[in-house]
mmCIF file of C-alpha atoms in Angstrom:
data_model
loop_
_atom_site.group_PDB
_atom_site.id
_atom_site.type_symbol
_atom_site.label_atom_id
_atom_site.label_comp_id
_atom_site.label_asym_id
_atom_site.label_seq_id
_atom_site.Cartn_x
_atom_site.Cartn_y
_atom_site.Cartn_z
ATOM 1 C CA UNK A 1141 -133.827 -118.436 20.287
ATOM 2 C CA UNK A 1142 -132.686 -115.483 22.774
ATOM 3 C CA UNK A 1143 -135.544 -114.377 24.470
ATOM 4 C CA UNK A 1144 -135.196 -111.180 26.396
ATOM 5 C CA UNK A 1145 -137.731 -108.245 27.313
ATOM 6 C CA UNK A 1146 -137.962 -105.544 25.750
ATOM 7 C CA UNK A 1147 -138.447 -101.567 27.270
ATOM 8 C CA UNK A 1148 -138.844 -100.139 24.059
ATOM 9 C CA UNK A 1149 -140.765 -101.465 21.313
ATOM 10 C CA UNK A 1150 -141.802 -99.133 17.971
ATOM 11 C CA UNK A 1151 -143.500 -99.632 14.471
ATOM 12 C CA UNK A 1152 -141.867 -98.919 11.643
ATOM 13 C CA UNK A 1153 -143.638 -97.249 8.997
ATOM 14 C CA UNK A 1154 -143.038 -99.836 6.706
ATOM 15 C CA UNK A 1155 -144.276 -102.441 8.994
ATOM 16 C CA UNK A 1156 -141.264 -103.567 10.930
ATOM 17 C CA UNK A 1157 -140.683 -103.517 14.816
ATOM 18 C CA UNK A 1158 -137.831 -102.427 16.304
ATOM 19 C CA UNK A 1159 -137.680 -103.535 20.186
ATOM 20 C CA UNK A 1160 -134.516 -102.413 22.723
ATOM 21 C CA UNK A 1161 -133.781 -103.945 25.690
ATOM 22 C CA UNK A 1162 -131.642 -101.503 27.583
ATOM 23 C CA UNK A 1163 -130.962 -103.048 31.200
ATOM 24 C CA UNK A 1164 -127.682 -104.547 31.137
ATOM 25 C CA UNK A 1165 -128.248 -104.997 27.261
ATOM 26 C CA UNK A 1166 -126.644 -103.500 23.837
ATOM 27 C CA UNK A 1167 -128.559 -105.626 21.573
ATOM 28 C CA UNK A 1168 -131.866 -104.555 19.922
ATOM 29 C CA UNK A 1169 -134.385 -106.509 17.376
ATOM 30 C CA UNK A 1170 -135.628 -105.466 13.978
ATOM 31 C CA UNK A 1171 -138.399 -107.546 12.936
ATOM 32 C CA UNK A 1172 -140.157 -107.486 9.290
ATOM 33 C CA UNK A 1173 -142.128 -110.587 7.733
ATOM 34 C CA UNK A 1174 -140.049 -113.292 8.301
ATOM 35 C CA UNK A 1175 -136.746 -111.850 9.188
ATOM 36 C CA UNK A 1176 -135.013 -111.281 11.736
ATOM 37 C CA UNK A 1177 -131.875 -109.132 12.622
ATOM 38 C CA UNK A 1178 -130.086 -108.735 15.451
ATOM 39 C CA UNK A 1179 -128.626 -105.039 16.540
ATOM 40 C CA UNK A 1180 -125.156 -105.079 18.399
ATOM 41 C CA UNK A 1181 -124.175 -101.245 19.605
ATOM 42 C CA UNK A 1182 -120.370 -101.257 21.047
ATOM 43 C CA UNK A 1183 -117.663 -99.384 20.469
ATOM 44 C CA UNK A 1184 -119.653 -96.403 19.328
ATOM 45 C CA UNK A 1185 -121.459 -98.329 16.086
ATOM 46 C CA UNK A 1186 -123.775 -100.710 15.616
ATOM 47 C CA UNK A 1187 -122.989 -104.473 14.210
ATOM 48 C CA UNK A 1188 -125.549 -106.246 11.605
ATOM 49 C CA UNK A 1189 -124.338 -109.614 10.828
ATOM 50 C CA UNK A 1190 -124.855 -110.855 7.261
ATOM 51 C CA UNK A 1191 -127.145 -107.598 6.013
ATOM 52 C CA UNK A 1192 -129.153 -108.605 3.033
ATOM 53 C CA UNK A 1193 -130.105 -105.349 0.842
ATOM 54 C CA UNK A 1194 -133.544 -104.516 2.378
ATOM 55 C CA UNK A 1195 -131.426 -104.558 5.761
ATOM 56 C CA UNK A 1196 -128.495 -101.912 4.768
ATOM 57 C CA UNK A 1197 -131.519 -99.795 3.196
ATOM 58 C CA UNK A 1198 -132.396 -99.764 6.530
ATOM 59 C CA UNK A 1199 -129.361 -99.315 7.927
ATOM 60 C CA UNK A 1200 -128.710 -96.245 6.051
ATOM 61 C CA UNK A 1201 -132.227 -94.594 6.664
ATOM 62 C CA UNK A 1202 -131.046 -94.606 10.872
ATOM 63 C CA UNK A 1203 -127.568 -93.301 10.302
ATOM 64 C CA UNK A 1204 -128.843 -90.649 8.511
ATOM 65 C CA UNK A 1205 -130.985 -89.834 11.716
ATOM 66 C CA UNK A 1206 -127.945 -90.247 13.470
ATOM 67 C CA UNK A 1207 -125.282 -87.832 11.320
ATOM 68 C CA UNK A 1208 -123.162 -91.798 10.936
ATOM 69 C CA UNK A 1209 -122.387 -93.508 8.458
ATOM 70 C CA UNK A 1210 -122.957 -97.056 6.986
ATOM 71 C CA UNK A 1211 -119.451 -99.578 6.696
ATOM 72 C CA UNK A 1212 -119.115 -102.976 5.726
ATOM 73 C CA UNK A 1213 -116.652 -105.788 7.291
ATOM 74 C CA UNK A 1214 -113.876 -104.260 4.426
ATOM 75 C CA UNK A 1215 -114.089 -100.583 5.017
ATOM 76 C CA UNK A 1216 -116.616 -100.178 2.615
ATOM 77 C CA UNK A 1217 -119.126 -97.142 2.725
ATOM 78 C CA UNK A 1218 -122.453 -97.335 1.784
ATOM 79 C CA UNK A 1219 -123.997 -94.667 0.234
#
């Protein structure tokens, strides 16, 4: 497992923990019962390999915050 600290580390309101590691890192954590999912930001987005439905839920609640949208691998937008 990558191990790698973390400068920023939140709650959730729903229980989760979202940690960012921003020296010489674009990857951040989302943690909630037993998953797992990795965060890759380049390229102006953010990469979530295989999202399950809980995860683009998620996803959608931050790009919201953010004015962005939520696209899958086919060009897809999720509403």
């Amino acid at each position: 497992m990558l191990k790698m600290p973390y400068d920023i580390e939140t709650t959730m309101a729903d229980g989760g923990k979202l940690e960012f590691g921003l020296k010489n890192s674009l990857i951040a954590r989302w943690k909630n019962k037993d998953k797992i999912v990795w965060l890759v930001f380049r390229k102006g987005g953010i990469t979530i390999s295989r999202p399950d439905e809980e995860i683009i839920v998620k996803a959608k609640e931050i790009a919201v915050k953010l004015g962005a949208k939520v696209q899958g691998d086919e060009l897809e937008i999720y509403n």
